[in-house]
C-alpha cells in the first residue's frame, strides 16, 4: 500500500505531513523523493545510514562511424543531440536513458557509458524505514533516482512517499501508481491555484486523491467550497500556529513535541487509513 504526499509548491507542509503521518503509523516505510532538497533525514536523524551511488546511461558517439545523418537528434524528445552536416554531439545532462538513439542510428555509432547523478541513502528511526534520494549539485534530473527508490521492494506494509513539489517529471515519477495521493494545501489564493495544478496532474495519472489543509485558519473558506464542488474529500486540517513553526524550526516532529499535534496526526492517520479501506476515494 503506497500513499503519495504532494503539494503545489514547496513550503506548504508536505514533508511535515509525510513525517508526522509516518510517525503516527505502526511500521512504515518513508521514501523522501524530493531529491533536490530532501530533509526528512534531518528530522529523523537515522543512525549510520547506508549510501548507494546512482548512475545513469548516456550516449557516446563513435565519430569514425557517425555520418551526421541527424536521426538520433530527430528521435530524442529531450533534445540531447546537436547535429549539423559536419558534426554531431550529445549532451549527457539532457539524456533520460531511454536507449532509443542507439536503436535508430543506421551506422551503429552510438554506445552508452555510465555517469553518476546522485545517491540513495537508507536508515531507520524507530518505526520508520527511511530511504531518501539526493541529486548531485549540477545535475538536471532526479527522475532515475526516484524510479530506483520506488522500484525497491517494500520494507513495510505501508509506504509513504514524500513527492517533489509541483507537477514536474519528478513529481509524476514519484506519484504515478500510488494507491492514494494526499495533497497538502493552504487555504489561500496561491495555495488553491497551486493545488489545482496537482489535481489536474493526478486526474491525468488516475491516482485517487484526498486533501489535508495545512495552516487552517488563514485565508477564507474558498478551498472548502472548491473541494465540495469537485468532490475532493478533506481528511483533516492542521491549524495555523506559531508553536508549529517553532517546533519545525528546532528540527523536531510535531507528533513528538506536543500532545495537541500528536492527536492531530493520530486522527489524520486514522482518516487516511479509513479512506483507503473505504476504497471509494474520488478520482
Ligand atoms: S544517428 Fe548515428 S550516424 Fe546519425 S548522426 Fe546520430 S550518431 Fe551519427
Ligand atoms: S538515450 Fe534516449 S534520452 Fe538519451 S540521448 Fe538517446 S534518445 Fe535521448
PDB file of C-alpha atoms and ligand atoms in Angstrom:
ATOM      1  CA  UNK A   1       0.000   0.000   0.000  1.00  0.00           C
ATOM      2  CA  UNK A   2       1.516   3.307  -1.086  1.00  0.00           C
ATOM      3  CA  UNK A   3       0.453   6.842  -0.213  1.00  0.00           C
ATOM      4  CA  UNK A   4       1.959   9.748  -2.170  1.00  0.00           C
ATOM      5  CA  UNK A   5       2.070  13.117  -0.417  1.00  0.00           C
ATOM      6  CA  UNK A   6       2.101  16.114  -2.783  1.00  0.00           C
ATOM      7  CA  UNK A   7       1.831  19.875  -2.814  1.00  0.00           C
ATOM      8  CA  UNK A   8       1.600  22.530  -5.496  1.00  0.00           C
ATOM      9  CA  UNK A   9       4.735  24.275  -4.259  1.00  0.00           C
ATOM     10  CA  UNK A  10       7.476  23.938  -1.675  1.00  0.00           C
ATOM     11  CA  UNK A  11       6.898  25.176   1.861  1.00  0.00           C
ATOM     12  CA  UNK A  12       3.278  24.048   2.038  1.00  0.00           C
ATOM     13  CA  UNK A  13       3.848  21.414   4.715  1.00  0.00           C
ATOM     14  CA  UNK A  14       4.180  18.309   2.547  1.00  0.00           C
ATOM     15  CA  UNK A  15       7.214  16.969   4.387  1.00  0.00           C
ATOM     16  CA  UNK A  16       5.687  17.848   7.757  1.00  0.00           C
ATOM     17  CA  UNK A  17       2.626  15.783   6.860  1.00  0.00           C
ATOM     18  CA  UNK A  18       4.701  12.887   5.481  1.00  0.00           C
ATOM     19  CA  UNK A  19       6.947  12.726   8.534  1.00  0.00           C
ATOM     20  CA  UNK A  20       4.259  13.030  11.156  1.00  0.00           C
ATOM     21  CA  UNK A  21       1.866  10.609   9.452  1.00  0.00           C
ATOM     22  CA  UNK A  22       4.764   8.163   9.293  1.00  0.00           C
ATOM     23  CA  UNK A  23       5.439   8.589  12.993  1.00  0.00           C
ATOM     24  CA  UNK A  24       1.746   8.081  13.760  1.00  0.00           C
ATOM     25  CA  UNK A  25       1.731   4.784  11.834  1.00  0.00           C
ATOM     26  CA  UNK A  26       2.906   1.443  13.228  1.00  0.00           C
ATOM     27  CA  UNK A  27       5.628   0.040  10.953  1.00  0.00           C
ATOM     28  CA  UNK A  28       6.095   2.173   7.855  1.00  0.00           C
ATOM     29  CA  UNK A  29       8.499   2.885   5.017  1.00  0.00           C
ATOM     30  CA  UNK A  30       9.088   6.549   4.182  1.00  0.00           C
ATOM     31  CA  UNK A  31      10.565   7.486   0.803  1.00  0.00           C
ATOM     32  CA  UNK A  32      11.823  11.047   0.536  1.00  0.00           C
ATOM     33  CA  UNK A  33      11.671  11.565  -3.232  1.00  0.00           C
ATOM     34  CA  UNK A  34      12.223  15.321  -3.021  1.00  0.00           C
ATOM     35  CA  UNK A  35      15.704  14.563  -4.334  1.00  0.00           C
ATOM     36  CA  UNK A  36      16.760  18.168  -4.967  1.00  0.00           C
ATOM     37  CA  UNK A  37      16.169  19.073  -1.348  1.00  0.00           C
ATOM     38  CA  UNK A  38      15.486  16.038   0.844  1.00  0.00           C
ATOM     39  CA  UNK A  39      15.148  16.905   4.528  1.00  0.00           C
ATOM     40  CA  UNK A  40      13.279  14.033   6.201  1.00  0.00           C
ATOM     41  CA  UNK A  41      16.587  12.641   7.472  1.00  0.00           C
ATOM     42  CA  UNK A  42      17.278  15.904   9.304  1.00  0.00           C
ATOM     43  CA  UNK A  43      14.156  15.372  11.422  1.00  0.00           C
ATOM     44  CA  UNK A  44      14.522  11.597  11.823  1.00  0.00           C
ATOM     45  CA  UNK A  45      18.297  11.541  12.252  1.00  0.00           C
ATOM     46  CA  UNK A  46      18.750   7.853  11.323  1.00  0.00           C
ATOM     47  CA  UNK A  47      21.919   6.318  12.748  1.00  0.00           C
ATOM     48  CA  UNK A  48      24.698   5.098  10.394  1.00  0.00           C
ATOM     49  CA  UNK A  49      22.760   5.408   7.115  1.00  0.00           C
ATOM     50  CA  UNK A  50      23.980   3.413   4.118  1.00  0.00           C
ATOM     51  CA  UNK A  51      24.694   5.129   0.789  1.00  0.00           C
ATOM     52  CA  UNK A  52      24.472   3.777  -2.756  1.00  0.00           C
ATOM     53  CA  UNK A  53      25.704   5.864  -5.665  1.00  0.00           C
ATOM     54  CA  UNK A  54      23.274   6.014  -8.609  1.00  0.00           C
ATOM     55  CA  UNK A  55      24.431   6.125 -12.206  1.00  0.00           C
ATOM     56  CA  UNK A  56      22.574   6.548 -15.483  1.00  0.00           C
ATOM     57  CA  UNK A  57      23.476   5.652 -19.042  1.00  0.00           C
ATOM     58  CA  UNK A  58      24.318   8.335 -21.582  1.00  0.00           C
ATOM     59  CA  UNK A  59      25.199   8.052 -25.271  1.00  0.00           C
ATOM     60  CA  UNK A  60      28.710   8.226 -26.691  1.00  0.00           C
ATOM     61  CA  UNK A  61      29.122   8.793 -30.428  1.00  0.00           C
ATOM     62  CA  UNK A  62      31.878   6.986 -32.346  1.00  0.00           C
ATOM     63  CA  UNK A  63      32.988   9.812 -34.636  1.00  0.00           C
ATOM     64  CA  UNK A  64      34.642   7.383 -37.033  1.00  0.00           C
ATOM     65  CA  UNK A  65      31.311   5.679 -37.702  1.00  0.00           C
ATOM     66  CA  UNK A  66      28.954   8.698 -37.472  1.00  0.00           C
ATOM     67  CA  UNK A  67      27.774  10.090 -40.847  1.00  0.00           C
ATOM     68  CA  UNK A  68      25.952  13.058 -39.246  1.00  0.00           C
ATOM     69  CA  UNK A  69      22.581  11.923 -40.582  1.00  0.00           C
ATOM     70  CA  UNK A  70      20.721  13.540 -37.621  1.00  0.00           C
ATOM     71  CA  UNK A  71      18.484  10.531 -36.930  1.00  0.00           C
ATOM     72  CA  UNK A  72      19.487  10.459 -33.232  1.00  0.00           C
ATOM     73  CA  UNK A  73      18.616  14.143 -32.777  1.00  0.00           C
ATOM     74  CA  UNK A  74      15.277  13.786 -34.558  1.00  0.00           C
ATOM     75  CA  UNK A  75      14.397  10.826 -32.338  1.00  0.00           C
ATOM     76  CA  UNK A  76      15.441  12.232 -28.962  1.00  0.00           C
ATOM     77  CA  UNK A  77      12.491  14.046 -27.390  1.00  0.00           C
ATOM     78  CA  UNK A  78      14.801  15.567 -24.788  1.00  0.00           C
ATOM     79  CA  UNK A  79      16.961  17.400 -27.349  1.00  0.00           C
ATOM     80  CA  UNK A  80      20.107  15.671 -26.151  1.00  0.00           C
ATOM     81  CA  UNK A  81      21.859  15.968 -29.530  1.00  0.00           C
ATOM     82  CA  UNK A  82      23.138  18.817 -31.650  1.00  0.00           C
ATOM     83  CA  UNK A  83      23.573  17.698 -35.205  1.00  0.00           C
ATOM     84  CA  UNK A  84      24.936  19.504 -38.268  1.00  0.00           C
ATOM     85  CA  UNK A  85      26.117  18.161 -41.655  1.00  0.00           C
ATOM     86  CA  UNK A  86      29.655  18.107 -40.306  1.00  0.00           C
ATOM     87  CA  UNK A  87      29.322  17.311 -36.593  1.00  0.00           C
ATOM     88  CA  UNK A  88      27.016  15.533 -34.133  1.00  0.00           C
ATOM     89  CA  UNK A  89      27.487  15.871 -30.403  1.00  0.00           C
ATOM     90  CA  UNK A  90      25.492  14.550 -27.443  1.00  0.00           C
ATOM     91  CA  UNK A  91      24.661  16.361 -24.199  1.00  0.00           C
ATOM     92  CA  UNK A  92      24.657  13.742 -21.429  1.00  0.00           C
ATOM     93  CA  UNK A  93      22.893  16.002 -18.896  1.00  0.00           C
ATOM     94  CA  UNK A  94      19.753  16.075 -21.062  1.00  0.00           C
ATOM     95  CA  UNK A  95      19.651  12.310 -21.672  1.00  0.00           C
ATOM     96  CA  UNK A  96      16.877  10.318 -19.955  1.00  0.00           C
ATOM     97  CA  UNK A  97      18.486   6.962 -20.778  1.00  0.00           C
ATOM     98  CA  UNK A  98      15.650   5.634 -22.938  1.00  0.00           C
ATOM     99  CA  UNK A  99      18.011   3.761 -25.264  1.00  0.00           C
ATOM    100  CA  UNK A 100      16.227   4.930 -28.423  1.00  0.00           C
ATOM    101  CA  UNK A 101      19.063   6.771 -30.151  1.00  0.00           C
ATOM    102  CA  UNK A 102      21.164   3.623 -30.306  1.00  0.00           C
ATOM    103  CA  UNK A 103      18.258   1.824 -31.971  1.00  0.00           C
ATOM    104  CA  UNK A 104      17.704   4.454 -34.676  1.00  0.00           C
ATOM    105  CA  UNK A 105      21.373   5.034 -35.546  1.00  0.00           C
ATOM    106  CA  UNK A 106      21.909   3.470 -39.002  1.00  0.00           C
ATOM    107  CA  UNK A 107      25.693   3.254 -38.536  1.00  0.00           C
ATOM    108  CA  UNK A 108      25.739   1.638 -35.066  1.00  0.00           C
ATOM    109  CA  UNK A 109      27.786   4.648 -33.972  1.00  0.00           C
ATOM    110  CA  UNK A 110      26.153   5.030 -30.544  1.00  0.00           C
ATOM    111  CA  UNK A 111      27.099   3.156 -27.393  1.00  0.00           C
ATOM    112  CA  UNK A 112      26.495   4.007 -23.729  1.00  0.00           C
ATOM    113  CA  UNK A 113      28.579   4.820 -20.710  1.00  0.00           C
ATOM    114  CA  UNK A 114      27.509   5.455 -17.107  1.00  0.00           C
ATOM    115  CA  UNK A 115      27.676   8.737 -15.221  1.00  0.00           C
ATOM    116  CA  UNK A 116      26.821   9.195 -11.547  1.00  0.00           C
ATOM    117  CA  UNK A 117      23.999  11.624 -10.765  1.00  0.00           C
ATOM    118  CA  UNK A 118      23.391  11.177  -7.040  1.00  0.00           C
ATOM    119  CA  UNK A 119      22.802   8.797  -4.172  1.00  0.00           C
ATOM    120  CA  UNK A 120      20.171   6.785  -2.360  1.00  0.00           C
ATOM    121  CA  UNK A 121      20.611   6.711   1.405  1.00  0.00           C
ATOM    122  CA  UNK A 122      18.845   4.459   3.892  1.00  0.00           C
ATOM    123  CA  UNK A 123      18.455   4.363   7.647  1.00  0.00           C
ATOM    124  CA  UNK A 124      15.990   3.542  10.393  1.00  0.00           C
ATOM    125  CA  UNK A 125      14.346   5.752  13.002  1.00  0.00           C
ATOM    126  CA  UNK A 126      12.051   3.965  15.490  1.00  0.00           C
ATOM    127  CA  UNK A 127       9.049   2.727  13.451  1.00  0.00           C
ATOM    128  CA  UNK A 128      10.251   4.300  10.178  1.00  0.00           C
ATOM    129  CA  UNK A 129      12.439   2.719   7.497  1.00  0.00           C
ATOM    130  CA  UNK A 130      13.653   5.835   5.709  1.00  0.00           C
ATOM    131  CA  UNK A 131      15.117   5.992   2.186  1.00  0.00           C
ATOM    132  CA  UNK A 132      15.989   9.296   0.619  1.00  0.00           C
ATOM    133  CA  UNK A 133      17.383  10.359  -2.718  1.00  0.00           C
ATOM    134  CA  UNK A 134      19.967  13.080  -3.131  1.00  0.00           C
ATOM    135  CA  UNK A 135      20.694  14.588  -6.545  1.00  0.00           C
ATOM    136  CA  UNK A 136      24.276  15.766  -7.068  1.00  0.00           C
ATOM    137  CA  UNK A 137      24.755  19.522  -7.448  1.00  0.00           C
ATOM    138  CA  UNK A 138      24.666  20.475 -11.125  1.00  0.00           C
ATOM    139  CA  UNK A 139      22.538  17.513 -12.258  1.00  0.00           C
ATOM    140  CA  UNK A 140      19.317  18.385 -14.061  1.00  0.00           C
ATOM    141  CA  UNK A 141      17.004  15.452 -13.406  1.00  0.00           C
ATOM    142  CA  UNK A 142      16.471  13.167 -10.436  1.00  0.00           C
ATOM    143  CA  UNK A 143      13.866  11.000 -12.200  1.00  0.00           C
ATOM    144  CA  UNK A 144      16.144   7.940 -12.297  1.00  0.00           C
ATOM    145  CA  UNK A 145      16.873   8.212  -8.576  1.00  0.00           C
ATOM    146  CA  UNK A 146      13.139   8.390  -7.830  1.00  0.00           C
ATOM    147  CA  UNK A 147      12.467   5.471 -10.177  1.00  0.00           C
ATOM    148  CA  UNK A 148      15.037   3.390  -8.314  1.00  0.00           C
ATOM    149  CA  UNK A 149      13.682   4.427  -4.894  1.00  0.00           C
ATOM    150  CA  UNK A 150      10.157   3.340  -5.821  1.00  0.00           C
ATOM    151  CA  UNK A 151      11.159   0.138  -7.585  1.00  0.00           C
ATOM    152  CA  UNK A 152      12.938  -1.173  -4.480  1.00  0.00           C
ATOM    153  CA  UNK A 153      10.928  -3.925  -2.732  1.00  0.00           C
ATOM    154  CA  UNK A 154       8.763  -2.539   0.100  1.00  0.00           C
ATOM    155  CA  UNK A 155      10.214  -2.907   3.601  1.00  0.00           C
ATOM    156  CA  UNK A 156       6.926  -2.347   5.479  1.00  0.00           C
ATOM    157  CA  UNK A 157       3.204  -2.892   4.819  1.00  0.00           C
ATOM    158  CA  UNK A 158       2.692   0.846   4.269  1.00  0.00           C
ATOM    159  CA  UNK A 159       4.870   3.115   2.143  1.00  0.00           C
ATOM    160  CA  UNK A 160       4.572   6.903   2.357  1.00  0.00           C
ATOM    161  CA  UNK A 161       6.226   8.784  -0.500  1.00  0.00           C
ATOM    162  CA  UNK A 162       7.163  12.422   0.027  1.00  0.00           C
ATOM    163  CA  UNK A 163       6.988  13.654  -3.596  1.00  0.00           C
ATOM    164  CA  UNK A 164       8.822  16.631  -5.112  1.00  0.00           C
ATOM    165  CA  UNK A 165       6.639  19.773  -5.047  1.00  0.00           C
ATOM    166  CA  UNK A 166       4.788  20.976  -8.148  1.00  0.00           C
ATOM    167  CA  UNK A 167       3.932  18.960 -11.234  1.00  0.00           C
ATOM    168  CA  UNK A 168       7.323  18.210 -12.801  1.00  0.00           C
ATOM    169  CA  UNK A 169       8.509  14.925 -14.369  1.00  0.00           C
ATOM    170  CA  UNK A 170       9.993  14.069 -10.973  1.00  0.00           C
ATOM    171  CA  UNK A 171       6.617  14.522  -9.269  1.00  0.00           C
ATOM    172  CA  UNK A 172       4.915  12.310 -11.852  1.00  0.00           C
ATOM    173  CA  UNK A 173       7.585   9.644 -11.337  1.00  0.00           C
ATOM    174  CA  UNK A 174       7.046   9.769  -7.564  1.00  0.00           C
ATOM    175  CA  UNK A 175       3.219   9.705  -7.586  1.00  0.00           C
ATOM    176  CA  UNK A 176       2.193   7.529 -10.545  1.00  0.00           C
ATOM    177  CA  UNK A 177       0.610   4.256  -9.475  1.00  0.00           C
ATOM    178  CA  UNK A 178       0.160   5.217  -5.797  1.00  0.00           C
ATOM    179  CA  UNK A 179      -2.952   3.824  -4.082  1.00  0.00           C
ATOM    180  CA  UNK A 180      -3.831   7.242  -2.682  1.00  0.00           C
ATOM    181  CA  UNK A 181      -2.476  10.747  -3.180  1.00  0.00           C
ATOM    182  CA  UNK A 182      -2.728  13.243  -0.346  1.00  0.00           C
ATOM    183  CA  UNK A 183      -2.494  16.846  -1.466  1.00  0.00           C
ATOM    184  CA  UNK A 184      -1.319  19.251   1.225  1.00  0.00           C
ATOM    185  CA  UNK A 185      -2.706  22.733   0.551  1.00  0.00           C
ATOM    186  CA  UNK A 186      -3.021  26.083   2.294  1.00  0.00           C
ATOM    187  CA  UNK A 187      -6.398  27.892   2.300  1.00  0.00           C
ATOM    188  CA  UNK A 188      -5.072  30.943   0.430  1.00  0.00           C
ATOM    189  CA  UNK A 189      -5.495  32.099  -3.204  1.00  0.00           C
ATOM    190  CA  UNK A 190      -1.957  30.968  -4.109  1.00  0.00           C
ATOM    191  CA  UNK A 191      -2.475  27.703  -2.244  1.00  0.00           C
ATOM    192  CA  UNK A 192      -5.652  26.987  -4.221  1.00  0.00           C
ATOM    193  CA  UNK A 193      -4.060  27.877  -7.552  1.00  0.00           C
ATOM    194  CA  UNK A 194      -1.072  25.570  -6.894  1.00  0.00           C
ATOM    195  CA  UNK A 195      -3.329  22.804  -5.649  1.00  0.00           C
ATOM    196  CA  UNK A 196      -5.432  22.842  -8.822  1.00  0.00           C
ATOM    197  CA  UNK A 197      -2.384  22.033 -10.953  1.00  0.00           C
ATOM    198  CA  UNK A 198      -1.712  18.979  -8.788  1.00  0.00           C
ATOM    199  CA  UNK A 199      -5.380  17.938  -9.013  1.00  0.00           C
ATOM    200  CA  UNK A 200      -5.204  18.038 -12.824  1.00  0.00           C
ATOM    201  CA  UNK A 201      -1.988  16.023 -12.822  1.00  0.00           C
ATOM    202  CA  UNK A 202      -3.475  13.351 -10.539  1.00  0.00           C
ATOM    203  CA  UNK A 203      -6.611  13.153 -12.668  1.00  0.00           C
ATOM    204  CA  UNK A 204      -4.423  12.508 -15.703  1.00  0.00           C
ATOM    205  CA  UNK A 205      -2.483   9.848 -13.787  1.00  0.00           C
ATOM    206  CA  UNK A 206      -5.756   8.376 -12.465  1.00  0.00           C
ATOM    207  CA  UNK A 207      -4.480   8.375  -8.893  1.00  0.00           C
ATOM    208  CA  UNK A 208      -7.253   8.675  -6.256  1.00  0.00           C
ATOM    209  CA  UNK A 209      -6.811  11.805  -4.173  1.00  0.00           C
ATOM    210  CA  UNK A 210      -7.774  13.500  -0.936  1.00  0.00           C
ATOM    211  CA  UNK A 211      -6.752  16.725   0.774  1.00  0.00           C
ATOM    212  CA  UNK A 212      -5.169  17.793   4.045  1.00  0.00           C
ATOM    213  CA  UNK A 213      -5.397  21.511   4.771  1.00  0.00           C
ATOM    214  CA  UNK A 214      -2.322  22.982   6.426  1.00  0.00           C
ATOM    215  CA  UNK A 215      -2.241  26.322   8.205  1.00  0.00           C
ATOM    216  CA  UNK A 216      -6.020  26.127   8.592  1.00  0.00           C
ATOM    217  CA  UNK A 217      -7.487  29.410   9.779  1.00  0.00           C
ATOM    218  CA  UNK A 218      -5.551  31.503   7.273  1.00  0.00           C
ATOM    219  CA  UNK A 219      -7.498  32.912   4.344  1.00  0.00           C
ATOM    220  CA  UNK A 220     -11.184  32.153   3.786  1.00  0.00           C
ATOM    221  CA  UNK A 221     -13.436  29.171   3.022  1.00  0.00           C
ATOM    222  CA  UNK A 222     -12.842  29.091  -0.767  1.00  0.00           C
ATOM    223  CA  UNK A 223     -10.722  25.933  -0.513  1.00  0.00           C
ATOM    224  CA  UNK A 224     -13.503  24.091   1.342  1.00  0.00           C
ATOM    225  CA  UNK A 225     -16.069  25.197  -1.242  1.00  0.00           C
ATOM    226  CA  UNK A 226     -13.836  24.118  -4.106  1.00  0.00           C
ATOM    227  CA  UNK A 227     -13.324  20.677  -2.578  1.00  0.00           C
ATOM    228  CA  UNK A 228     -17.072  20.357  -2.106  1.00  0.00           C
ATOM    229  CA  UNK A 229     -17.754  21.333  -5.728  1.00  0.00           C
ATOM    230  CA  UNK A 230     -15.160  18.903  -7.033  1.00  0.00           C
ATOM    231  CA  UNK A 231     -15.986  16.156  -4.555  1.00  0.00           C
ATOM    232  CA  UNK A 232     -12.445  16.030  -3.164  1.00  0.00           C
ATOM    233  CA  UNK A 233     -12.516  14.599   0.366  1.00  0.00           C
ATOM    234  CA  UNK A 234     -10.854  16.649   3.092  1.00  0.00           C
ATOM    235  CA  UNK A 235      -9.182  14.256   5.532  1.00  0.00           C
ATOM    236  CA  UNK A 236      -8.427  16.869   8.143  1.00  0.00           C
ATOM    237  CA  UNK A 237      -6.816  20.175   8.999  1.00  0.00           C
ATOM    238  CA  UNK A 238      -3.626  21.277  10.719  1.00  0.00           C
ATOM    239  CA  UNK A 239      -4.232  24.616  12.395  1.00  0.00           C
ATOM    240  CA  UNK A 240      -2.002  27.608  11.686  1.00  0.00           C
ATOM    241  CA  UNK A 241       0.150  28.041  14.759  1.00  0.00           C
ATOM    242  CA  UNK A 242       3.333  29.800  15.807  1.00  0.00           C
ATOM    243  CA  UNK A 243       4.098  26.829  18.039  1.00  0.00           C
ATOM    244  CA  UNK A 244       4.165  24.524  14.988  1.00  0.00           C
ATOM    245  CA  UNK A 245       6.588  26.861  13.216  1.00  0.00           C
ATOM    246  CA  UNK A 246       8.851  26.950  16.265  1.00  0.00           C
ATOM    247  CA  UNK A 247       8.849  23.148  16.617  1.00  0.00           C
ATOM    248  CA  UNK A 248       9.664  22.776  12.907  1.00  0.00           C
ATOM    249  CA  UNK A 249      12.467  25.342  13.143  1.00  0.00           C
ATOM    250  CA  UNK A 250      14.031  23.350  16.009  1.00  0.00           C
ATOM    251  CA  UNK A 251      14.072  20.252  13.766  1.00  0.00           C
ATOM    252  CA  UNK A 252      11.554  18.393  15.955  1.00  0.00           C
ATOM    253  CA  UNK A 253       8.494  16.406  14.921  1.00  0.00           C
ATOM    254  CA  UNK A 254       5.099  17.907  15.759  1.00  0.00           C
ATOM    255  CA  UNK A 255       3.863  14.435  16.673  1.00  0.00           C
ATOM    256  CA  UNK A 256       6.538  14.092  19.343  1.00  0.00           C
ATOM    257  CA  UNK A 257       6.737  17.666  20.591  1.00  0.00           C
ATOM    258  CA  UNK A 258       3.136  18.368  21.552  1.00  0.00           C
ATOM    259  CA  UNK A 259       0.161  16.335  22.806  1.00  0.00           C
ATOM    260  CA  UNK A 260      -2.138  18.517  20.724  1.00  0.00           C
ATOM    261  CA  UNK A 261      -0.288  17.799  17.488  1.00  0.00           C
ATOM    262  CA  UNK A 262       0.087  14.127  18.409  1.00  0.00           C
ATOM    263  CA  UNK A 263      -3.718  13.938  18.491  1.00  0.00           C
ATOM    264  CA  UNK A 264      -3.974  15.888  15.226  1.00  0.00           C
ATOM    265  CA  UNK A 265      -1.727  13.426  13.372  1.00  0.00           C
ATOM    266  CA  UNK A 266      -3.198  10.363  15.079  1.00  0.00           C
ATOM    267  CA  UNK A 267      -6.611  11.499  13.805  1.00  0.00           C
ATOM    268  CA  UNK A 268      -5.217  12.285  10.342  1.00  0.00           C
ATOM    269  CA  UNK A 269      -3.585   8.878  10.106  1.00  0.00           C
ATOM    270  CA  UNK A 270      -6.881   7.235  11.122  1.00  0.00           C
ATOM    271  CA  UNK A 271      -8.666   9.278   8.417  1.00  0.00           C
ATOM    272  CA  UNK A 272      -6.097   8.218   5.795  1.00  0.00           C
ATOM    273  CA  UNK A 273      -6.372   4.510   6.619  1.00  0.00           C
ATOM    274  CA  UNK A 274     -10.181   4.742   6.741  1.00  0.00           C
ATOM    275  CA  UNK A 275     -10.201   6.380   3.309  1.00  0.00           C
ATOM    276  CA  UNK A 276      -8.007   3.635   1.875  1.00  0.00           C
ATOM    277  CA  UNK A 277     -10.178   0.917   3.393  1.00  0.00           C
ATOM    278  CA  UNK A 278     -13.310   2.638   2.174  1.00  0.00           C
ATOM    279  CA  UNK A 279     -11.970   2.187  -1.346  1.00  0.00           C
ATOM    280  CA  UNK A 280     -14.173   4.945  -2.722  1.00  0.00           C
ATOM    281  CA  UNK A 281     -11.695   7.786  -2.959  1.00  0.00           C
ATOM    282  CA  UNK A 282     -12.542  10.423  -5.512  1.00  0.00           C
ATOM    283  CA  UNK A 283     -10.732  10.232  -8.859  1.00  0.00           C
TER     284      UNK A 283
HETATM  285  S1  LIG B   1      22.097   8.634 -35.815  1.00  0.00           S
HETATM  286 FE1  LIG B   1      24.185   7.766 -35.688  1.00  0.00          FE
HETATM  287  S2  LIG B   1      25.088   8.291 -37.621  1.00  0.00           S
HETATM  288 FE2  LIG B   1      23.292   9.566 -37.472  1.00  0.00          FE
HETATM  289  S3  LIG B   1      24.037  11.483 -36.534  1.00  0.00           S
HETATM  290 FE3  LIG B   1      23.379  10.175 -34.862  1.00  0.00          FE
HETATM  291  S4  LIG B   1      25.222   9.083 -34.228  1.00  0.00           S
HETATM  292 FE4  LIG B   1      25.650   9.910 -36.231  1.00  0.00          FE
HETATM  293  S1  LIG B   2      19.041   7.519 -24.689  1.00  0.00           S
HETATM  294 FE1  LIG B   2      17.061   8.451 -25.201  1.00  0.00          FE
HETATM  295  S2  LIG B   2      17.023  10.300 -23.990  1.00  0.00           S
HETATM  296 FE2  LIG B   2      19.141   9.658 -24.033  1.00  0.00          FE
HETATM  297  S3  LIG B   2      20.022  10.764 -25.731  1.00  0.00           S
HETATM  298 FE3  LIG B   2      19.344   8.760 -26.526  1.00  0.00          FE
HETATM  299  S4  LIG B   2      17.258   9.148 -27.299  1.00  0.00           S
HETATM  300 FE4  LIG B   2      17.815  10.894 -25.979  1.00  0.00          FE
END
